[in-house]
mmCIF file of C-alpha atoms in Angstrom:
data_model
loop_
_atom_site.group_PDB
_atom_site.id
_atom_site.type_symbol
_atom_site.label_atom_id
_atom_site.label_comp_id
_atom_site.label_asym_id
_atom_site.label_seq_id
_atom_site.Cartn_x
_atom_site.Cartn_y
_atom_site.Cartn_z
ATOM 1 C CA UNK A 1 -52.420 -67.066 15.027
ATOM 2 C CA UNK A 2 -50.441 -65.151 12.159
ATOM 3 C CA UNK A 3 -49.413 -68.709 10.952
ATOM 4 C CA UNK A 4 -53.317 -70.015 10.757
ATOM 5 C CA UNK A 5 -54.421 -66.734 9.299
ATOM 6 C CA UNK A 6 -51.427 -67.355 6.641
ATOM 7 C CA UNK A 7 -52.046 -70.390 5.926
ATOM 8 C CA UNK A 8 -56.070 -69.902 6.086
ATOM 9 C CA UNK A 9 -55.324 -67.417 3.099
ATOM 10 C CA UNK A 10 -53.010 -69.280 0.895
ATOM 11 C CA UNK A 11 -55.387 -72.030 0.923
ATOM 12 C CA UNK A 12 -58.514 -70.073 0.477
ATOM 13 C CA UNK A 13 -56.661 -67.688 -2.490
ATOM 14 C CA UNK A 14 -54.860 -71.020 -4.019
ATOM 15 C CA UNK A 15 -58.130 -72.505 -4.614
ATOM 16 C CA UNK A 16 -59.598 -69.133 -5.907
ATOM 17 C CA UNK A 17 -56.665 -69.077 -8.569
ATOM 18 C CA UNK A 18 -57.258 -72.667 -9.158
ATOM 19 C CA UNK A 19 -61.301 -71.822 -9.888
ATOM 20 C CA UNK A 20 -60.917 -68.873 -12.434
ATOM 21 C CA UNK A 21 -57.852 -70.421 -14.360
ATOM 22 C CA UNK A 22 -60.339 -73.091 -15.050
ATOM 23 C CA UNK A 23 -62.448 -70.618 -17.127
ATOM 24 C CA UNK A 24 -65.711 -71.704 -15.636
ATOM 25 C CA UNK A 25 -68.691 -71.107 -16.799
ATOM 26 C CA UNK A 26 -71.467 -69.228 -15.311
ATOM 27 C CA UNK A 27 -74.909 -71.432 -16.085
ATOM 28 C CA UNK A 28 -78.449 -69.063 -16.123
ATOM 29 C CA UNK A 29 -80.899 -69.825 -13.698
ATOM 30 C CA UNK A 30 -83.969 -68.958 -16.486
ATOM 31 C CA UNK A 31 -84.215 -71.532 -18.855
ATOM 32 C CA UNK A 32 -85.453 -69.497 -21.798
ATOM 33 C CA UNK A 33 -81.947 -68.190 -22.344
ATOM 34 C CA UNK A 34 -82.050 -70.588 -25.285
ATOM 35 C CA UNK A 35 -83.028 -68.116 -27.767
ATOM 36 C CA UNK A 36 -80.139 -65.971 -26.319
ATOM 37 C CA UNK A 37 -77.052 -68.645 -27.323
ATOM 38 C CA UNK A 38 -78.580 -69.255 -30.935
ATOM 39 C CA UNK A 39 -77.731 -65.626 -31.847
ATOM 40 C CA UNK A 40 -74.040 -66.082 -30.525
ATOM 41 C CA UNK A 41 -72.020 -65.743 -33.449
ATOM 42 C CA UNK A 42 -70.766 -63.752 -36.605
ATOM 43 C CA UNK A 43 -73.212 -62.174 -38.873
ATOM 44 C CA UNK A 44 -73.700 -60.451 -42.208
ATOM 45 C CA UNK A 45 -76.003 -57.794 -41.955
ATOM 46 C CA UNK A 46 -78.483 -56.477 -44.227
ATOM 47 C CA UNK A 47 -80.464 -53.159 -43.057
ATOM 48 C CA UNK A 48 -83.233 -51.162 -44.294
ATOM 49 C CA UNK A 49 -83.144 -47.494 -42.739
ATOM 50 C CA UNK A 50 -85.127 -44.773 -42.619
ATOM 51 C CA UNK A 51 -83.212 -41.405 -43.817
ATOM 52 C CA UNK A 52 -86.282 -39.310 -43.476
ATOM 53 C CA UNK A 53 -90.356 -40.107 -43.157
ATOM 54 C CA UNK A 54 -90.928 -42.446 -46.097
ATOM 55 C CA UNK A 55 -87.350 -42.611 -47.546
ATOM 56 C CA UNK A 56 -85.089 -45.837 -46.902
ATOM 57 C CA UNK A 57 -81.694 -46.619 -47.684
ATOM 58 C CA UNK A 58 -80.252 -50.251 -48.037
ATOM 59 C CA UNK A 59 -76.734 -50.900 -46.593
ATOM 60 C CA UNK A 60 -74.841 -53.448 -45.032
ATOM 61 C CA UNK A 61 -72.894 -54.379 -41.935
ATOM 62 C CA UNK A 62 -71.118 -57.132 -39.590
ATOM 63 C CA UNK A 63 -72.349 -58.031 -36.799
ATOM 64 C CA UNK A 64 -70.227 -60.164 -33.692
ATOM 65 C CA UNK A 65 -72.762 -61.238 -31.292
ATOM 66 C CA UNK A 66 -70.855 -62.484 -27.829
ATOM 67 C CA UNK A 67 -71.807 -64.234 -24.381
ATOM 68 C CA UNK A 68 -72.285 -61.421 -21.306
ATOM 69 C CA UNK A 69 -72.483 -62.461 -17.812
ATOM 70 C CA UNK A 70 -74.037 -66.104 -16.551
ATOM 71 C CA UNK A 71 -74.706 -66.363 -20.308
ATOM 72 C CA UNK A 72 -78.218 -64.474 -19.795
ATOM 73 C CA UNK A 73 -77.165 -61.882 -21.716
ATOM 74 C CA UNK A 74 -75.670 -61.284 -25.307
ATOM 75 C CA UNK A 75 -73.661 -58.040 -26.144
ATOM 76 C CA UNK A 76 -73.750 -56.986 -29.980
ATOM 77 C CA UNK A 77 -71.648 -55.111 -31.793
ATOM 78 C CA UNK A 78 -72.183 -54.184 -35.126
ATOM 79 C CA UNK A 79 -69.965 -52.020 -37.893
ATOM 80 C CA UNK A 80 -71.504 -50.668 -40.844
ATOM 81 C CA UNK A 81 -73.261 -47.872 -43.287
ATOM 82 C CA UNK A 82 -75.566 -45.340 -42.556
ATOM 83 C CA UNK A 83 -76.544 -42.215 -44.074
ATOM 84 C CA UNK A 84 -73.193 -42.523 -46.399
ATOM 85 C CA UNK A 85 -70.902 -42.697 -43.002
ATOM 86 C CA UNK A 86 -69.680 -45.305 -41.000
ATOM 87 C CA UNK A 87 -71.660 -46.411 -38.433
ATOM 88 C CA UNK A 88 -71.644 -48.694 -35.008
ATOM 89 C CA UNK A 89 -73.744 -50.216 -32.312
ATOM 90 C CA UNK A 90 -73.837 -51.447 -29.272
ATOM 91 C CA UNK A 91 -76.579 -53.097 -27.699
ATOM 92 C CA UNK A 92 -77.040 -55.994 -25.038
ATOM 93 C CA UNK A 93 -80.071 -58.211 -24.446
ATOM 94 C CA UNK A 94 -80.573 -59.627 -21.107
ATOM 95 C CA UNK A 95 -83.176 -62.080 -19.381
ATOM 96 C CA UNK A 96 -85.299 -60.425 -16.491
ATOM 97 C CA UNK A 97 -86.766 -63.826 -16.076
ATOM 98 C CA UNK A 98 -87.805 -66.684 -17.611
ATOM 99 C CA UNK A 99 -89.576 -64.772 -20.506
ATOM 100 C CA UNK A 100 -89.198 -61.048 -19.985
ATOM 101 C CA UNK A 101 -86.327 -59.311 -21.389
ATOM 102 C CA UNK A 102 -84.228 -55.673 -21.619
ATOM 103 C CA UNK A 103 -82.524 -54.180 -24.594
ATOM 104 C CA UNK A 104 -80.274 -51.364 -24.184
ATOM 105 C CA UNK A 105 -79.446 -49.771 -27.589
ATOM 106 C CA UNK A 106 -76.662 -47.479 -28.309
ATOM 107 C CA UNK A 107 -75.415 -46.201 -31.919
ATOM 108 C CA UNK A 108 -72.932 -43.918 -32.972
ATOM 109 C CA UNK A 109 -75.316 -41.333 -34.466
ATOM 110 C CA UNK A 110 -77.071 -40.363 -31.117
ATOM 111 C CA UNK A 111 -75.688 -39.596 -28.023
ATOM 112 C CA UNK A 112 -78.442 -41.151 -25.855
ATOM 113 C CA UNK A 113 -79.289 -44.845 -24.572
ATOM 114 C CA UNK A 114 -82.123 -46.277 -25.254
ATOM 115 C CA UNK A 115 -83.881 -49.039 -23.037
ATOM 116 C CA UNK A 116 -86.158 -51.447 -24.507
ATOM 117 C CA UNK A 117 -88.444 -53.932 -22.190
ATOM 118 C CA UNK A 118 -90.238 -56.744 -23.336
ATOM 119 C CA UNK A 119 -90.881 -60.423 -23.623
ATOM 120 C CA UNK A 120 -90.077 -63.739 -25.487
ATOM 121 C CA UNK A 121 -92.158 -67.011 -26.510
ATOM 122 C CA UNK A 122 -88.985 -68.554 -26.923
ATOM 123 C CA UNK A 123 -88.566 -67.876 -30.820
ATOM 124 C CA UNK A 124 -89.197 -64.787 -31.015
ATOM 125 C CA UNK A 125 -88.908 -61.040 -28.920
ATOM 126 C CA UNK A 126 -91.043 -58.273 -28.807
ATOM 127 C CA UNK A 127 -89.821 -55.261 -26.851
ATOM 128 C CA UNK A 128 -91.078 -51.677 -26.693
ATOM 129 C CA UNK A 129 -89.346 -48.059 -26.049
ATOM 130 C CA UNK A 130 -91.148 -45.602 -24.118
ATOM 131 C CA UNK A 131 -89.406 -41.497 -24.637
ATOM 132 C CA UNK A 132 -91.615 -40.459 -21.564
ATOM 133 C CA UNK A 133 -93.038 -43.401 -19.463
ATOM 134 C CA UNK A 134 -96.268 -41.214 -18.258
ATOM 135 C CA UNK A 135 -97.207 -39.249 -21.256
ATOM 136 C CA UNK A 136 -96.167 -42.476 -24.003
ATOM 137 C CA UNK A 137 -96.535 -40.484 -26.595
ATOM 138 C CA UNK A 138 -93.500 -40.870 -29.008
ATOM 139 C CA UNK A 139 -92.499 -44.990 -28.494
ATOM 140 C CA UNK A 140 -90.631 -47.559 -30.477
ATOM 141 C CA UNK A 141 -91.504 -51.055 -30.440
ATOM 142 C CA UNK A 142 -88.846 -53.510 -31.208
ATOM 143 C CA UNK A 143 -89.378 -57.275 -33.001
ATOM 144 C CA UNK A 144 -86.789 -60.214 -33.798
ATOM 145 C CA UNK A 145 -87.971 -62.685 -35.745
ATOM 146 C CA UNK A 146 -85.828 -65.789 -35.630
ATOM 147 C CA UNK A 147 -85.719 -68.259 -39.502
ATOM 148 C CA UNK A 148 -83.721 -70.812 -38.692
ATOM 149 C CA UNK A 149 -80.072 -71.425 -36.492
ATOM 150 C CA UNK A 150 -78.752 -69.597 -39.296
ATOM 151 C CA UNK A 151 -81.127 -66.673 -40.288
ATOM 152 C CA UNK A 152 -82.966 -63.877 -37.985
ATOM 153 C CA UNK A 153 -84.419 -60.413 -38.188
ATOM 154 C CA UNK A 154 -85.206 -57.564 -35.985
ATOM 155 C CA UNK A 155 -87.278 -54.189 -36.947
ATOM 156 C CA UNK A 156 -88.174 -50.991 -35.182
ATOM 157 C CA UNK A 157 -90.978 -49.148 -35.992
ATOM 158 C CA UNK A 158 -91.509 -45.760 -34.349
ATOM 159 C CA UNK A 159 -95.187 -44.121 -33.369
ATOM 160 C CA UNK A 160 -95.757 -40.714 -31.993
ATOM 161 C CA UNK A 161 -99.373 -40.701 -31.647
ATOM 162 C CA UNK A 162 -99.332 -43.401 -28.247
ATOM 163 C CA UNK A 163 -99.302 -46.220 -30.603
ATOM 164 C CA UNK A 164 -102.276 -45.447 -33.086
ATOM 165 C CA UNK A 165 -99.920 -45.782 -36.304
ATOM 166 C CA UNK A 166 -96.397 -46.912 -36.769
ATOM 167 C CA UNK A 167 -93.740 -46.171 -39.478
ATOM 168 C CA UNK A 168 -90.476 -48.571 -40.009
ATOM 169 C CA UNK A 169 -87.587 -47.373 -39.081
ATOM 170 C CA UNK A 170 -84.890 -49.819 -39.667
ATOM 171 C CA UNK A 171 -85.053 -53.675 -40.848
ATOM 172 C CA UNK A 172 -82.194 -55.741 -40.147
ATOM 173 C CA UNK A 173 -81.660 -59.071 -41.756
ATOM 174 C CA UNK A 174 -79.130 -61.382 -40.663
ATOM 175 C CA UNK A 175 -76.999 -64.213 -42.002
ATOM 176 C CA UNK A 176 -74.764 -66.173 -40.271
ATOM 177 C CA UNK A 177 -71.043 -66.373 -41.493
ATOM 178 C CA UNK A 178 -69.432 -69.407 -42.226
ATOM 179 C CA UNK A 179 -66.517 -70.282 -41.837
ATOM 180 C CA UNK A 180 -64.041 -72.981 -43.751
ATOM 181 C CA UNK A 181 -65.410 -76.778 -44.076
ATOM 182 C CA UNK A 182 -62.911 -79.030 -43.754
ATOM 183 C CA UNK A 183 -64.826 -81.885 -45.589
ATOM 184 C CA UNK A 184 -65.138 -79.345 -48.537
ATOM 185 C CA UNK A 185 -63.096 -80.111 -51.304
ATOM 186 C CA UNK A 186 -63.071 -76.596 -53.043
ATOM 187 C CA UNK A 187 -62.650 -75.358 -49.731
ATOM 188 C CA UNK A 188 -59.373 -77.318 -48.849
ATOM 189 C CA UNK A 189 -58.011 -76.125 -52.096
ATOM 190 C CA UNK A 190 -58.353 -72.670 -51.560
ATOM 191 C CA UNK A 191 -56.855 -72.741 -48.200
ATOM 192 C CA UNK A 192 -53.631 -74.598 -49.955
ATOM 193 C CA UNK A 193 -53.377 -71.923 -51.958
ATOM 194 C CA UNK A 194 -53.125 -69.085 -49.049
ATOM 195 C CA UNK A 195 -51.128 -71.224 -47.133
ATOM 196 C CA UNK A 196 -48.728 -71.876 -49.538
ATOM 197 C CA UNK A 197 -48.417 -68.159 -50.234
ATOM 198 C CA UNK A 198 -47.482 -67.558 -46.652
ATOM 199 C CA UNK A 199 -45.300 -70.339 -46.215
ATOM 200 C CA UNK A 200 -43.395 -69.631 -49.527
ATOM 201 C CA UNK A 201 -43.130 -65.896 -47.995
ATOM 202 C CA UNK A 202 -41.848 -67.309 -44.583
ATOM 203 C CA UNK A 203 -39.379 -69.727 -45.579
ATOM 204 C CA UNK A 204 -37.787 -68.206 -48.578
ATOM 205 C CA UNK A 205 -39.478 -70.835 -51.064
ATOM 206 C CA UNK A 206 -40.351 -68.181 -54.380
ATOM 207 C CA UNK A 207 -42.170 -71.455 -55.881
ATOM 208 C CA UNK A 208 -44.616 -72.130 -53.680
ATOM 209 C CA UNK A 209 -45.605 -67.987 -54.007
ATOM 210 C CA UNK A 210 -45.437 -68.148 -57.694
ATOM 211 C CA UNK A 211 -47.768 -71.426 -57.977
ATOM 212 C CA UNK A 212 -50.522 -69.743 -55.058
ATOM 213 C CA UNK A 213 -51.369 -66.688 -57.138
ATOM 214 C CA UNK A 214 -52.141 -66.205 -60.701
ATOM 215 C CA UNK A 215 -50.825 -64.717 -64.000
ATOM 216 C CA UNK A 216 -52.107 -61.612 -62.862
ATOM 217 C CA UNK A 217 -52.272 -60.139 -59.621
ATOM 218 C CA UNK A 218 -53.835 -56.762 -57.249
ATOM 219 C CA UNK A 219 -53.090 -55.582 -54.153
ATOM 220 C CA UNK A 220 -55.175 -52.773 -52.796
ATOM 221 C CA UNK A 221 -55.265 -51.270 -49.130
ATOM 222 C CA UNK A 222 -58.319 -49.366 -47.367
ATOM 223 C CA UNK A 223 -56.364 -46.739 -45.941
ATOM 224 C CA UNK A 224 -58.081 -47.615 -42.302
ATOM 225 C CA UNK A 225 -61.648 -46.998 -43.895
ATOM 226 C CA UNK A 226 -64.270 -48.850 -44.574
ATOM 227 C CA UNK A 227 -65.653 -46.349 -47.226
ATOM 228 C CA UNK A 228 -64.605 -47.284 -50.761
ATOM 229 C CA UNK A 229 -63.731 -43.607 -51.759
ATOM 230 C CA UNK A 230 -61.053 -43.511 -49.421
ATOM 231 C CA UNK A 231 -59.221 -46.614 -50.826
ATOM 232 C CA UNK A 232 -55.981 -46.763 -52.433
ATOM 233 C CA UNK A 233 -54.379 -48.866 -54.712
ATOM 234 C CA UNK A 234 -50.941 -50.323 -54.573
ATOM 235 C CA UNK A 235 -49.650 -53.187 -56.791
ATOM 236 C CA UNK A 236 -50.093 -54.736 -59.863
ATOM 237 C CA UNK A 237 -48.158 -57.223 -61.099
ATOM 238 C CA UNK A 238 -48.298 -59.504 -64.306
ATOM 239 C CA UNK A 239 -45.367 -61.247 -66.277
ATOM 240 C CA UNK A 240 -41.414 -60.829 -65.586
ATOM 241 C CA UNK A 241 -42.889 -58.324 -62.520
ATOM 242 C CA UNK A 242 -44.632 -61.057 -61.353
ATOM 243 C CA UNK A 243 -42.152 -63.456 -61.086
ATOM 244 C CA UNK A 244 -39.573 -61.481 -59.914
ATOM 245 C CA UNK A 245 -41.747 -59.808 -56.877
ATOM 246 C CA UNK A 246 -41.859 -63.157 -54.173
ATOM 247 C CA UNK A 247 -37.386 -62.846 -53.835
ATOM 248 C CA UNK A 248 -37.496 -59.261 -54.116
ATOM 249 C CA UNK A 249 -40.505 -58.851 -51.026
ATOM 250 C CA UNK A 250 -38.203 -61.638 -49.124
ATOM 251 C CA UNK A 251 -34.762 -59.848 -49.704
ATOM 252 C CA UNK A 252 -36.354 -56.436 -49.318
ATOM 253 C CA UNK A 253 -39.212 -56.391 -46.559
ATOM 254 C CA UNK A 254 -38.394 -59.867 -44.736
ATOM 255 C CA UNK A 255 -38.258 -61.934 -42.632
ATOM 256 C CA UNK A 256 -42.260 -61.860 -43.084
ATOM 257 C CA UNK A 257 -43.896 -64.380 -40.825
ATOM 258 C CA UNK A 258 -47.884 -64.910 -40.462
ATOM 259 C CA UNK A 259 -50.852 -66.746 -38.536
ATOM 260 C CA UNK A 260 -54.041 -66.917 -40.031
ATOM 261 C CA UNK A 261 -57.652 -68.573 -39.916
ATOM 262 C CA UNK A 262 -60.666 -68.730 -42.329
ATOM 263 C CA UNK A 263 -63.330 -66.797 -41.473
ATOM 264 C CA UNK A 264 -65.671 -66.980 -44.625
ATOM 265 C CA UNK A 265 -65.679 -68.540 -47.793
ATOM 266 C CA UNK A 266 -67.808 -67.785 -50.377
ATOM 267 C CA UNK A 267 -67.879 -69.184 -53.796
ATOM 268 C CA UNK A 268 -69.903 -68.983 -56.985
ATOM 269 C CA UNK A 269 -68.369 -70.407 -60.105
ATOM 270 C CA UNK A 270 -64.911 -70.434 -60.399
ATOM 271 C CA UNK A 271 -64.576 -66.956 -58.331
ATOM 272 C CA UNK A 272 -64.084 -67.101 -54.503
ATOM 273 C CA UNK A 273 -63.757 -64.528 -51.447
ATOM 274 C CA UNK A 274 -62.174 -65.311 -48.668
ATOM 275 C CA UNK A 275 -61.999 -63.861 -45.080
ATOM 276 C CA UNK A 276 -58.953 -63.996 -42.937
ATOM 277 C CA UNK A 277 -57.914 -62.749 -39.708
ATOM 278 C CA UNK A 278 -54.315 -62.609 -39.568
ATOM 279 C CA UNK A 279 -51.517 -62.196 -36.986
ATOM 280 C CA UNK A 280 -48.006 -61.318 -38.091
ATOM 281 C CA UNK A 281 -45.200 -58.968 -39.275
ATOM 282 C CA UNK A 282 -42.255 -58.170 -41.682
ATOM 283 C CA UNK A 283 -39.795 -55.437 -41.859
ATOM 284 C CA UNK A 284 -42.026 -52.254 -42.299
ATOM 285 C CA UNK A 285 -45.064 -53.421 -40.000
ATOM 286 C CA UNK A 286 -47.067 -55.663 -37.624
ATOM 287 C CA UNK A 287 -50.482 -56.827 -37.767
ATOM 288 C CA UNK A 288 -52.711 -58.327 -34.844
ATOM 289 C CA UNK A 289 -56.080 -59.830 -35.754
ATOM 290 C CA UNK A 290 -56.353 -57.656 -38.822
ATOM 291 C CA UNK A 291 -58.420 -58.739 -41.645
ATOM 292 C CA UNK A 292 -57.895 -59.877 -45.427
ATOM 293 C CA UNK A 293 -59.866 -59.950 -48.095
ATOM 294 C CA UNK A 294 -58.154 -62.354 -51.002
ATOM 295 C CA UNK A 295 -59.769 -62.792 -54.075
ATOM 296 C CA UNK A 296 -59.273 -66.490 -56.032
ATOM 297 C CA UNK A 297 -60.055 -67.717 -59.341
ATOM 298 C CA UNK A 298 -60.284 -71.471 -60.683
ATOM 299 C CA UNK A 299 -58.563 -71.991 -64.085
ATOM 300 C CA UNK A 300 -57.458 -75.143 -64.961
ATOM 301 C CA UNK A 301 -58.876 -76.765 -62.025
ATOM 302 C CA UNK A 302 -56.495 -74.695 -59.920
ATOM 303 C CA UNK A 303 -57.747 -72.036 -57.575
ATOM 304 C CA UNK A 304 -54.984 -69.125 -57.209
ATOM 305 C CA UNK A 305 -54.948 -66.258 -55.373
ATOM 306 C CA UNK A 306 -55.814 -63.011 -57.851
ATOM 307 C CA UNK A 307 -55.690 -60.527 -55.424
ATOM 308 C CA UNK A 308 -56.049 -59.239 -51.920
ATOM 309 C CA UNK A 309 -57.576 -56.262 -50.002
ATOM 310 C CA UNK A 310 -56.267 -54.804 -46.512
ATOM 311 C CA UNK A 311 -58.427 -52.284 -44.679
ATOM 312 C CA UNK A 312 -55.920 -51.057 -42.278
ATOM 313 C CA UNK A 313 -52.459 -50.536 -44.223
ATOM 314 C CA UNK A 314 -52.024 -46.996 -46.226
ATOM 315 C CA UNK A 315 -49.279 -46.663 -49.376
ATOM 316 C CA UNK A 316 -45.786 -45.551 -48.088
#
């Protein structure tokens, strides 16, 4: 009996193990979870808020929107401005059925949740907020607007007179990030450039560091903020400096090693900002999915690296 029950278990756990490690996925049973999977993604924000009754404030934020459970639900969370201090959310968006849907909001400036119900006609959500589900006085009524694969907005408007007349509170306006394109020439060439500045830090190669940046270059840290105030700068180098600096990092702060992939690219002209998330270390420090900002010019036909921007490094 003990040998049956053993072996009942091994068999029954083995193929358990076997089932998870294949990552499956978990399909929803309401088909308008459509509208759910084209928000999935990274997102520049734009946002419209109300400070006070009739005064707004325009700031931005990111936004990572990610899968939740049977993939009839999204989770969002979003890092940004508001009111001059950093602000988050979190809020996730699940399917009731078919059509009907819940929203439950949470932000960094309050220290309640609130709980949104609503509906879908498979473009676009309405949702509404009730403070006191008997008396419905005060409510908030919540729209997303969908543009295109790569464009949406949302806005809340608030009424405290059981819906008679509204006032917006915030308007959100969302662009999709976007990443490198690997048929894009300008795009290849730019990501030469940054990877011949890690290699040539990596291997000991002072050339290929010297020939990725430019005649002139910054290096500036955010002193683990996002507000500008706080930054700090740290290096500028031009001429013999500039030269000299790739064998004196190596000799000094090495052996440096980094991974790293494109996560925007924007260009206009011959200036370009680029997005990395980056996975490394050298001497002083370590870095895990930490992100950097580099800064590229074309001259010559050449793009070169100009400068860069950490968030969460602070001077020595």
């Amino acid at each position: 009996m003990k040998h049956f029950v053993f072996a009942f278990c091994f068999n029954l756990c083995a193929g358990n193990m076997f089932l998870f490690a294949q990552n499956p996925k978990y399909p929803c049973q309401y088909e308008g979870n459509q509208i759910l999977e084209e928000l999935l993604g990274s997102w520049k924000v734009e946002t419209k808020d109300r400070v006070s009754p009739g005064q707004y404030e325009i700031n931005v934020g990111i936004s990572t929107i990610t899968t939740g459970i049977q993939g009839c639900s999204i989770k969002e969370n979003y890092k940004g401005i508001y009111k001059s201090k950093v602000y988050a959310v979190e809020s996730t968006l699940l399917m009731v059925d078919s059509m009907k849907l819940q929203r439950v909001y949470f932000d960094s400036e309050h220290a309640s949740t609130m709980v949104f119900n609503g509906e879908t006609d498979g473009n676009d959500i309405k949702m509404l907020w009730l403070r006191n589900n008997e008396k419905k006085r005060m409510r908030v009524k919540f729209e997303l607007t969908r543009h295109s694969a790569d464009a949406f907005e949302w806005s809340t408007h608030l009424s405290t007179d059981y819906g008679e007349s509204w006032q917006l509170t915030h308007l959100w306006k969302y662009n999709r990030v976007t990443g490198m394109d690997v048929k894009d020439i300008e795009h290849k060439e730019i990501k030469q450039a940054i990877d011949s500045y890690h290699l040539g830090l990596s291997s000991g190669q002072v050339k290929l560091v010297t020939d990725a940046i430019s005649d002139q270059f910054i290096m500036f840290n955010g002193n683990y903020s996002g507000e500008p105030l706080n930054w700090q700068a740290h290096m500028f180098l031009s001429g013999k400096d500039l030269n000299n600096w790739p064998s004196q990092f190596i000799a000094e702060a090495g052996p440096y090693q980094n991974q790293y992939e494109i996560i925007s690219i924007h260009i206009r002209a011959n200036a370009a900002v680029v997005i990395t998330r980056d996975t490394g270390s050298n001497k002083f420090r370590a870095w895990k999915n930490e992100r950097t900002t580099w800064l590229l010019g074309k001259k010559d036909q050449k793009w070169q690296i100009t400068g860069y921007y950490l968030r969460d490094m602070v001077n020595p």
